Coordinates of C-alpha atoms in Angstrom, one line a residue:
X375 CA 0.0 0.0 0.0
X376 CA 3.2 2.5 0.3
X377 CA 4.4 1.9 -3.2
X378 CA 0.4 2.7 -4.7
X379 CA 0.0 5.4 -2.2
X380 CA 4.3 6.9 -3.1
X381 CA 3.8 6.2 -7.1
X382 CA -0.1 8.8 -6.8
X383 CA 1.6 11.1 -4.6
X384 CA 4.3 11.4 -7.5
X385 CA 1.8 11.5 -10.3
X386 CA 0.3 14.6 -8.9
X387 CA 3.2 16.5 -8.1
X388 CA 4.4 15.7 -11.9
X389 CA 0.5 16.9 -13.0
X390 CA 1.2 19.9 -10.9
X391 CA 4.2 20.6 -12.2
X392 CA 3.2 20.5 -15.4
X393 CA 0.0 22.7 -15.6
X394 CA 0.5 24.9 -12.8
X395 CA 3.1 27.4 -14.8
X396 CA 0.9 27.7 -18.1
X397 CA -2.7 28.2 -15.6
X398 CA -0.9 30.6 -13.6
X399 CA 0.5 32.6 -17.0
X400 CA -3.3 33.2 -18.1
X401 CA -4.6 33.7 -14.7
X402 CA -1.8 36.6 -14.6
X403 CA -2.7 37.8 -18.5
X404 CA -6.2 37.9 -17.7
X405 CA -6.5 39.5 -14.5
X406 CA -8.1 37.1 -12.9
X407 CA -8.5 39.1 -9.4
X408 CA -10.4 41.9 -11.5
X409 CA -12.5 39.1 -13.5
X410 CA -13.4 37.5 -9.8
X411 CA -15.0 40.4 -8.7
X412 CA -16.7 41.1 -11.7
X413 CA -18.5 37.8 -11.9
X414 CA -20.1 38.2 -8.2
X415 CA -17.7 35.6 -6.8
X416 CA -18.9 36.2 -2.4
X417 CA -18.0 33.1 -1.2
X418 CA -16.6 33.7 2.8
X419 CA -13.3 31.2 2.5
X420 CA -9.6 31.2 2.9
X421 CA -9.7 29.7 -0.2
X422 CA -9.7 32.1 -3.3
X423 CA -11.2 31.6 -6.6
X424 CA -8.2 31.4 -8.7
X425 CA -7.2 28.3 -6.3
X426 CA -10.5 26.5 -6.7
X427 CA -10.4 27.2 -10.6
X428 CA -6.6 26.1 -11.3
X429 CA -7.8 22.8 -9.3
X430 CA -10.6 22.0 -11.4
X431 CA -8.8 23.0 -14.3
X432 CA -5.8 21.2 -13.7
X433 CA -6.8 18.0 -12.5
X434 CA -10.5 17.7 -13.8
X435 CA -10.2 18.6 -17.4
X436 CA -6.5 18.1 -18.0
X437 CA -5.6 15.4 -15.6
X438 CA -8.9 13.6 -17.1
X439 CA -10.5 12.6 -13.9
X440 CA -14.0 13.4 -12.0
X441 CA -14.8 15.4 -9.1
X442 CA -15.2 12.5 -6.9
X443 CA -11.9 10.6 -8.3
X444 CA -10.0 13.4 -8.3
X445 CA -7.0 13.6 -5.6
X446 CA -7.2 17.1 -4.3
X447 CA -4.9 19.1 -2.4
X448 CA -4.9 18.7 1.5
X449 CA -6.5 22.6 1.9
X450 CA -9.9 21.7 0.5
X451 CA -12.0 18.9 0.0
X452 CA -14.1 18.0 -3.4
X453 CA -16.9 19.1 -1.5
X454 CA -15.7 22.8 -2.1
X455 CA -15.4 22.6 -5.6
X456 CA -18.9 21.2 -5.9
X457 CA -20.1 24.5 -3.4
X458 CA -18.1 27.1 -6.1
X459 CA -20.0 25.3 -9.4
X460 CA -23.2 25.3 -7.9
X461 CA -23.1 28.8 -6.3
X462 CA -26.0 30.2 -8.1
X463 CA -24.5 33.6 -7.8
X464 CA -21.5 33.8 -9.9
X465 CA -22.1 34.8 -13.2
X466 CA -20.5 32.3 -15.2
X467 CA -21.3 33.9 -18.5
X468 CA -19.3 36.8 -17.7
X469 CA -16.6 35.0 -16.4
X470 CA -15.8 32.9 -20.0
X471 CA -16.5 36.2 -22.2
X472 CA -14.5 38.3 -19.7
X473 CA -11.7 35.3 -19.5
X474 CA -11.6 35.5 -23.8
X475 CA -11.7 38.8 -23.9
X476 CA -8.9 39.3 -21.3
X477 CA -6.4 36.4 -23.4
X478 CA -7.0 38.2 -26.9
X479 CA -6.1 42.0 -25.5
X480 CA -3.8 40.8 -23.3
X481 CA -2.2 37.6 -24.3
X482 CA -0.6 38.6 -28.0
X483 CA -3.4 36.9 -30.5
X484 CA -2.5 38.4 -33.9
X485 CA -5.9 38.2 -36.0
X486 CA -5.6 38.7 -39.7
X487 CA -7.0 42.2 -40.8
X488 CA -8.0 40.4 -44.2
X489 CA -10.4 38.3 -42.3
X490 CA -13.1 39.1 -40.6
X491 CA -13.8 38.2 -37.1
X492 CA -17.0 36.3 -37.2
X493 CA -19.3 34.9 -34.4
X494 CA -20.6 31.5 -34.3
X495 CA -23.9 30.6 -32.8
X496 CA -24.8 26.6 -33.1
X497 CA -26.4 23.9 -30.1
X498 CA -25.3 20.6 -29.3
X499 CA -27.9 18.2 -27.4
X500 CA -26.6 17.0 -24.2
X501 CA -28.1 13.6 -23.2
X502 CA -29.5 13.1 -19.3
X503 CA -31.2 9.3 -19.6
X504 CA -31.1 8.6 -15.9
X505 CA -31.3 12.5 -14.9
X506 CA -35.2 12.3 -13.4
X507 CA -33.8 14.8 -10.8
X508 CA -32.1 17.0 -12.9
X509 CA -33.5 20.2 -12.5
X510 CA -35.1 21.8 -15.8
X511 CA -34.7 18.6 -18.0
X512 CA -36.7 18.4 -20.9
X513 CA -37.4 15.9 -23.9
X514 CA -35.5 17.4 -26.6
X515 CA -35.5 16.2 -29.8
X516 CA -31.7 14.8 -31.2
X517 CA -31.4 14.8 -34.9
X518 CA -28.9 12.7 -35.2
X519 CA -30.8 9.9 -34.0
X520 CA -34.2 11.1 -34.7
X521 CA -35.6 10.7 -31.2
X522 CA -37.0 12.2 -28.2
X523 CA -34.5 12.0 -25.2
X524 CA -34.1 13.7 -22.0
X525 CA -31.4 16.3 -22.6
X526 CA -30.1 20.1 -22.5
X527 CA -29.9 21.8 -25.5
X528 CA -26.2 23.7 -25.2
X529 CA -26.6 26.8 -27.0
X530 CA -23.2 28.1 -27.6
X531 CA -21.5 31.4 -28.8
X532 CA -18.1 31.3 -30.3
X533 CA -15.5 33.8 -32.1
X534 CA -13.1 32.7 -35.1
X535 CA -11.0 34.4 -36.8
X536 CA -10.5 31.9 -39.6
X537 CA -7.9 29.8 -38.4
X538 CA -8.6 29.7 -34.6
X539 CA -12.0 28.9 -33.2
X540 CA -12.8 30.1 -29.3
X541 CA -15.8 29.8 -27.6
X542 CA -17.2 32.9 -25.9
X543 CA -20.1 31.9 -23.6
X544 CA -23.2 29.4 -23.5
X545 CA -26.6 28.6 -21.6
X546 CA -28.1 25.0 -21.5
X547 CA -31.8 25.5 -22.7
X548 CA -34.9 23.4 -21.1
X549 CA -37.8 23.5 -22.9
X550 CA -40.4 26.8 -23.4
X551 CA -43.5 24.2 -22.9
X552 CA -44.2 23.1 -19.3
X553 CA -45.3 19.9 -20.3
X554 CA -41.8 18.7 -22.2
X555 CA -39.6 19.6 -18.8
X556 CA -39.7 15.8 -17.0
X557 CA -37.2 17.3 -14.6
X558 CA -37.4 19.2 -11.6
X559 CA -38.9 22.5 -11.9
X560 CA -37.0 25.9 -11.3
X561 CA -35.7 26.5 -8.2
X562 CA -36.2 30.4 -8.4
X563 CA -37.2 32.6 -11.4
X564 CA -36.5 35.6 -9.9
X565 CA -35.0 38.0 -12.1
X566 CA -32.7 40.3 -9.8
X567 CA -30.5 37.3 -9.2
X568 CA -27.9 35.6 -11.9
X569 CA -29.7 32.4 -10.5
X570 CA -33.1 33.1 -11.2
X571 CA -31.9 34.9 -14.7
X572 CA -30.8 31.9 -16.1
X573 CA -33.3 29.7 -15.4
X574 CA -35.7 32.5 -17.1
X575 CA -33.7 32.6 -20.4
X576 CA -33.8 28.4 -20.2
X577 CA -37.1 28.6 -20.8
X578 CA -37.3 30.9 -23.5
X579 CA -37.0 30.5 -27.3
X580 CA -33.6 30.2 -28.9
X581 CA -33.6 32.7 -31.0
X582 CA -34.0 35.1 -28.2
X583 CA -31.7 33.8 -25.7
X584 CA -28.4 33.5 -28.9
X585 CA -29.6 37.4 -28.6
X586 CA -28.8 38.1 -25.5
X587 CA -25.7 36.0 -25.5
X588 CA -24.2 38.3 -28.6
X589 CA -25.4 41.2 -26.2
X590 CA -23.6 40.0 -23.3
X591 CA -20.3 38.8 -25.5
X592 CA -20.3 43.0 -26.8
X593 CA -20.4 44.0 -23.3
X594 CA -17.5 42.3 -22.3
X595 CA -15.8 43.9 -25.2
X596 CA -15.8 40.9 -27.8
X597 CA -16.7 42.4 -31.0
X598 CA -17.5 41.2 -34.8
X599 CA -19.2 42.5 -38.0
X600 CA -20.6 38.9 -38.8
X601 CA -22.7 36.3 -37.3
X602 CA -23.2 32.7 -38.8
X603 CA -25.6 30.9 -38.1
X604 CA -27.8 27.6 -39.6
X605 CA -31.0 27.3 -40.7
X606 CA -32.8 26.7 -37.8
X607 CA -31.7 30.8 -37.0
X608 CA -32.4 32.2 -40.1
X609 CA -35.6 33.8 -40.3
X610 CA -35.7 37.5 -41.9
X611 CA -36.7 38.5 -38.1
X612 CA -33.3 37.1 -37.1
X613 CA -31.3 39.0 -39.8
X614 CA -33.5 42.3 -39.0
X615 CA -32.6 42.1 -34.8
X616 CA -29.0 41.8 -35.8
X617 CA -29.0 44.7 -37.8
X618 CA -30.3 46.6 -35.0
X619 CA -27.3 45.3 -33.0
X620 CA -24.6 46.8 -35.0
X621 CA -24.2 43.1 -36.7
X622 CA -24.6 41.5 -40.3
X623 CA -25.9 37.9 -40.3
X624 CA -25.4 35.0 -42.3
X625 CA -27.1 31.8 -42.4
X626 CA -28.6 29.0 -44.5
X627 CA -32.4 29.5 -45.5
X628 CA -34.9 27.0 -45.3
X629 CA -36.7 26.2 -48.1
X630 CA -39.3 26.4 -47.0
X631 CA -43.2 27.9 -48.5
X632 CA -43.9 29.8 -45.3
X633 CA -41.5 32.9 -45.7
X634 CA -41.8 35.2 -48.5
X635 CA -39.2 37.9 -50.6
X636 CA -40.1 40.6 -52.6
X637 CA -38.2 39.8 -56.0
X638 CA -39.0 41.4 -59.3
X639 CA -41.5 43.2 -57.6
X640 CA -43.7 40.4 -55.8
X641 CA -43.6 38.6 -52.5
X642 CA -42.3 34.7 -53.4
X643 CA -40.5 31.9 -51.5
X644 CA -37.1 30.6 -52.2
X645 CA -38.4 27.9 -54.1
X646 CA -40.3 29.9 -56.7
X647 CA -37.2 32.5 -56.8
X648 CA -34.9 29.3 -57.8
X649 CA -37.3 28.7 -60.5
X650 CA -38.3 31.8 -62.0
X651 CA -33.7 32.0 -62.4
X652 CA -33.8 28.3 -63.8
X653 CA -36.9 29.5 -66.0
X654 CA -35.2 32.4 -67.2
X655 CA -31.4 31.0 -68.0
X656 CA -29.5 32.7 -65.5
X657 CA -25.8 32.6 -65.6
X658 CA -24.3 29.5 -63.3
X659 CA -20.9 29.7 -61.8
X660 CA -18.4 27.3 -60.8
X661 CA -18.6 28.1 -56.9
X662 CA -22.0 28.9 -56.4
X663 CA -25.3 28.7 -59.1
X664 CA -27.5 31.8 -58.7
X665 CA -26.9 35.2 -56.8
X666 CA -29.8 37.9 -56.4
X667 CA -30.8 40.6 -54.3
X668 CA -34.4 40.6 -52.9
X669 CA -35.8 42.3 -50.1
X670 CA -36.9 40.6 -46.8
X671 CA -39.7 42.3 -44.5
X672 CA -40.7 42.1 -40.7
X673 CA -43.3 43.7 -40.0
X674 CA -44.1 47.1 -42.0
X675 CA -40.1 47.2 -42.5
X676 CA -38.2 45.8 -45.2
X677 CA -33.9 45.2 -45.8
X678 CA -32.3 44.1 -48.3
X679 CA -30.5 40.5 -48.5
X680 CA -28.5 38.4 -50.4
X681 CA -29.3 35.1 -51.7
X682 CA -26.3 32.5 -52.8
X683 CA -27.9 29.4 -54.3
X684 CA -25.6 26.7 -53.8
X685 CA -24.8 23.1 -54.9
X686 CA -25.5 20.4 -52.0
X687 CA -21.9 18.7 -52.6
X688 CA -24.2 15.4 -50.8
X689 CA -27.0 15.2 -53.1
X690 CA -26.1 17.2 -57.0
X691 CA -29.5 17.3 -57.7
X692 CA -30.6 19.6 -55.2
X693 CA -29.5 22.9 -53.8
X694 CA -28.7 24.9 -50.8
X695 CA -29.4 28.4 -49.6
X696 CA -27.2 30.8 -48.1
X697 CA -28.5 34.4 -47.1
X698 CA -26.4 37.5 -45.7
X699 CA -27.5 41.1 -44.9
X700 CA -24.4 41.7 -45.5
X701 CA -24.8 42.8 -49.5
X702 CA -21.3 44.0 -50.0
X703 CA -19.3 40.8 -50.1
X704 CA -18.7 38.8 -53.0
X705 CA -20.9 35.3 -53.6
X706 CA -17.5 33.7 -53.2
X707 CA -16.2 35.3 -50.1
X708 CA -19.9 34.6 -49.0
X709 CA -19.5 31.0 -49.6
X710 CA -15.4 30.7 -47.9
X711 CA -17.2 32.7 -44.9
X712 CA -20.0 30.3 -43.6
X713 CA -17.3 27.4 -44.0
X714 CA -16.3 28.7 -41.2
X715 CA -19.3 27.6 -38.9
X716 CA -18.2 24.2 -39.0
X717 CA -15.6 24.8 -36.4
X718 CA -18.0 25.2 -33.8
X719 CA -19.0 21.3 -34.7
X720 CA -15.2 20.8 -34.1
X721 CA -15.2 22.0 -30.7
X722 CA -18.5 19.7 -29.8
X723 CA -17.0 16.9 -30.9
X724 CA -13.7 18.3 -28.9
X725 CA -15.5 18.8 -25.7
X726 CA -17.8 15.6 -25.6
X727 CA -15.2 13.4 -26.5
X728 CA -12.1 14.8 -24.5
X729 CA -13.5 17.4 -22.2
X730 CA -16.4 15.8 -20.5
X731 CA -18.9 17.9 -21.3
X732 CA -21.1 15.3 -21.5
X733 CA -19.5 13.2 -18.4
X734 CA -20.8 15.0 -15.4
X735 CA -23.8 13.6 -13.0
X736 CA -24.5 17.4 -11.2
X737 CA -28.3 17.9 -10.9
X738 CA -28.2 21.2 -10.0
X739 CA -28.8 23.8 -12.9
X740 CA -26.1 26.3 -11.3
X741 CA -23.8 23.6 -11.0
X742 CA -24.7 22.3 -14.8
X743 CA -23.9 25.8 -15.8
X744 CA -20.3 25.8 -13.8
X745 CA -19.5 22.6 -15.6
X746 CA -19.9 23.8 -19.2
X747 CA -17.9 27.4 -18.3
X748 CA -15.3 24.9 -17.0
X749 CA -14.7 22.8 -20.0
X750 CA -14.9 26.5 -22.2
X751 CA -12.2 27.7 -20.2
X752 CA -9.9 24.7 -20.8
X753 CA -10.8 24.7 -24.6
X754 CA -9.8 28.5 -24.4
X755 CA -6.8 27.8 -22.7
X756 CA -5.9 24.6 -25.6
X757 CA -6.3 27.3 -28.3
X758 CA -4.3 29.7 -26.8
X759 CA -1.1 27.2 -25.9
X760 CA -1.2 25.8 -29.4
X761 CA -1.7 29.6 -31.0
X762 CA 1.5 30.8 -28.5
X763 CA 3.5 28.2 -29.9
X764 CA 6.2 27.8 -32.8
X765 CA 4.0 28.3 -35.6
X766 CA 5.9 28.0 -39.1
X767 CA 3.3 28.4 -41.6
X768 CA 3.2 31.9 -41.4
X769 CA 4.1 35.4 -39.3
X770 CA 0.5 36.9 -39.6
X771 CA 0.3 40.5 -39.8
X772 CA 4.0 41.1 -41.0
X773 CA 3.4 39.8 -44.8
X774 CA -0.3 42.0 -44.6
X775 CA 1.7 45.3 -43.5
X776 CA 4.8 44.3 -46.4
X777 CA 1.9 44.3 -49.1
X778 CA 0.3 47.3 -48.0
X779 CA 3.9 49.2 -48.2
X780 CA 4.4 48.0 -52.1
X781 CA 1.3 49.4 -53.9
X782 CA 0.5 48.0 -57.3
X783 CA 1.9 49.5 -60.5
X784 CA 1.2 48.6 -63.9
X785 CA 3.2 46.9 -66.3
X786 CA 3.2 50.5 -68.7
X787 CA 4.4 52.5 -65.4
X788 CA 7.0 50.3 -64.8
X789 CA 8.3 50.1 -68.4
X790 CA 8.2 54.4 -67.8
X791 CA 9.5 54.5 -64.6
X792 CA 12.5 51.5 -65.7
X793 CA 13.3 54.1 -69.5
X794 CA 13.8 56.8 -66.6
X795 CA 16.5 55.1 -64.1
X796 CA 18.1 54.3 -67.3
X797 CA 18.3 57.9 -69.0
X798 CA 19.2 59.2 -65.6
X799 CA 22.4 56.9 -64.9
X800 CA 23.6 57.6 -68.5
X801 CA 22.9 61.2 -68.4
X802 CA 25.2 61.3 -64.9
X803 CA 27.8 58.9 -66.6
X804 CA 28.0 61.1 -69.8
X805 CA 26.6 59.1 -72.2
X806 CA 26.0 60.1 -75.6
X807 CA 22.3 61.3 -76.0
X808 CA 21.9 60.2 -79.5
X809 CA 22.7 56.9 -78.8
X810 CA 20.9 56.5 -76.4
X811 CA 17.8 58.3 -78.1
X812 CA 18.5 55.4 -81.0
X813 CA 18.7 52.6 -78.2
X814 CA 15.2 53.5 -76.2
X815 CA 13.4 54.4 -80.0
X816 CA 14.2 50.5 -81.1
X817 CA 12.9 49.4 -77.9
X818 CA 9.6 51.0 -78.0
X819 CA 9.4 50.3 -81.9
X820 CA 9.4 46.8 -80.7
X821 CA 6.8 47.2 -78.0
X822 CA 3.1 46.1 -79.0
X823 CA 0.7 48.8 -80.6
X824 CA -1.3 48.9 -77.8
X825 CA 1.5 50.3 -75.6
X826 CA 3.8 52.3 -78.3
X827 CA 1.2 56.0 -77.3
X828 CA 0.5 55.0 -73.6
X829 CA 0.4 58.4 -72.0
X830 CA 3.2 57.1 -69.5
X831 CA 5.6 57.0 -72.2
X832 CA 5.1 59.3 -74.2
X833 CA 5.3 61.6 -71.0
X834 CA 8.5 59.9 -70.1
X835 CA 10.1 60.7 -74.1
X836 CA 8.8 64.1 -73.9
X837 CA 10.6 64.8 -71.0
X838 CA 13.5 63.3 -72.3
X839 CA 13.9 65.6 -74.9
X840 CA 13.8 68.5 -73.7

């Protein structure tokens, strides 16, 4: 019993070791202190929150064990890091947009100006089975294996920048119908706590609640000109709250005979519009088939939009929609754009399969809550390891700034500009000027036609001789 109980003792300090330094660094980068008071962190302990949080982190997500496995140190007990994730008032929202925020000002991200920042708003079922206690558990529907089960719907916000995806904040959703929630009901709805304020939004449509998490995410000063979405987002009411927001959405449609666009002057469904361009010969294009403005309405109020119709790479004979307020891009750069939402679908598979999101038996919303912030925070803290490393495929923002310092020329002002250096060293080296008139004549003589009288030069010879 010695040698098991010696050989676990070493383990941990080698776990230590190894993730204390790199915790610490981002704990220190993100002002941590700051960020504890911020998220309403009260609890009366000798114990701070950074030390309960570089636990959790180090030996529940990295070290790969559970709360109740987990060898803790000799100041607290598992018992307190169950107390801190179910401690209804810390606002854990806040804590993983303010802990984001903190590593991208803070922590020396270098985001390509050439690509947009984009926001990513997606939900991932999370089963329950055996969870009749859970509180707020519903029967949500999993598409996946097209059946009812007793799940959370994780509704989750994330920022990419193209290469790197991070997720910003989250909120498991119940269900908005009393009579689909099989768990136990809300322990408080009061609205002046961050308890009773989650359970609220729980309960309230999606669409609403991704809302108020891009609200929140701007607040803590996480900011993007995009949103993508899929299609069971996009509605033109989506699109028109975004707007109002400061933000451009973009989303696959539904195609679907309930939503209408005014195009060519009358109201019709994406469906008809497809037809009336397959009717009428429209030009196809090698990424994408059809692009057209139309305008969408809510209410008395209408907007314009952008409609890509794509080719379903699965099934050639049919087609996809992809719809953007944001009327200014290309169809192309529209298309390369909402590849980018399948990053999110990375990070699920990430997190279920290596972060245990899935892997937790806490009945307690608040604590549910605490358990997905956790496993955000260690997926931010992945990124940001592999993003501070060697990376050899490129040095960002340096090649962006060396081709905005060369501008582009054209070929005829660099033929002038090339005759010019050449007159001006033989003219210093005293070169005969008739020669060299006879030299540069032959060489234009032998130009093409559509060059020989470009104004360049001809400014450049006229110069010359005089």
């Amino acid at each position: 019993m010695s040698n098991i109980t010696q050989n676990r003792s070493q383990k941990q300090n080698k776990v230590e070791s190894w993730l204390k330094k790199p915790i610490q660094m981002a704990f220190h980068l993100v002002h941590i202190t700051r960020l504890t008071r911020q998220v309403n962190y009260k609890r009366r302990s000798s114990l701070s929150f950074p030390d309960v949080l570089g636990a959790i982190l180090s030996w529940v997500k990295f070290a790969g064990r559970s709360l109740y496995r987990s060898d803790w140190p000799a100041c607290f007990t598992k018992r307190t890091a169950y107390n801190v994730l179910e401690d209804g008032r810390i606002n854990w929202c806040k804590l993983t947009s303010g802990f984001l925020a903190g590593l991208l000002v803070n922590a020396g991200f270098i985001f390509d100006n050439r690509a947009n920042l984009a926001f990513i708003l997606d939900d991932t079922i999370m089963p329950r089975p055996q969870g009749k206690k859970t509180e707020l558990l519903a029967n949500g529907y999993d598409h996946d294996s097209s059946q009812y089960k007793r799940s959370f719907r994780d509704l989750t916000l994330g920022l990419s920048d193209g290469k790197n995806f991070m997720p910003v904040n989250n909120l498991p959703l119940s269900s908005k119908a009393a009579k689909n929630r099989v768990g136990a009901p809300a322990q408080t709805i009061d609205c002046r706590s961050n308890a009773g304020q989650r359970r609220t939004l729980a309960m309230r449509p999606m669409n609403e609640v991704a809302l108020i998490l891009l609200q929140k995410a701007q607040e803590c000063g996480l900011h993007a000109s995009i949103v993508l979405f899929d299609s069971w987002f996009s509605s033109p009411k989506m699109f028109f709250q975004l707007r109002r927001l400061g933000m451009h959405g973009l989303g696959m449609v539904k195609r679907t005979e309930k939503v209408y666009y005014r195009f060519q002057g009358k109201l019709r469904s994406v469906k008809n519009i497809y037809d009336t361009l397959r009717r009428e010969h429209h030009r196809k294009y090698a990424k994408y088939l059809y692009n057209v403005k139309v305008k969408a309405h809510v209410g008395t109020q209408e907007f314009p939009l952008r409609l890509i119709f794509v080719t379903d790479r699965h099934r050639h004979d049919t087609y996809l929609v992809l719809a953007t307020t944001k009327i200014g891009l290309r169809p192309d750069q529209i298309v390369s754009l909402y590849e980018r939402r399948w990053q999110i679908e990375g990070y699920f598979k990430t997190a279920k399969q290596y972060l245990r999101l899935t892997q937790t038996k806490i009945q307690d919303y608040d604590g549910l809550c605490g358990h997905i912030a956790i496993v955000m925070l260690t997926y931010d803290l992945l990124v940001w390891q592999k993003r501070m490393g060697m990376d050899k495929e490129t040095l960002g923002d340096v090649f962006l700034r060396m081709e905005k310092a060369m501008p582009t020329i054209t070929l005829i002002t660099l033929l002038a500009g090339l005759i010019g250096a050449v007159r001006h060293l033989c003219k210093q080296y005293g070169v005969p000027r008739t020669a060299l008139n006879n030299t540069i004549d032959n060489y234009l003589a032998g130009l093409p036609r559509r060059l020989e009288n470009a104004p360049d030069l001809t400014g450049c010879t006229q110069f010359w001789g005089t």
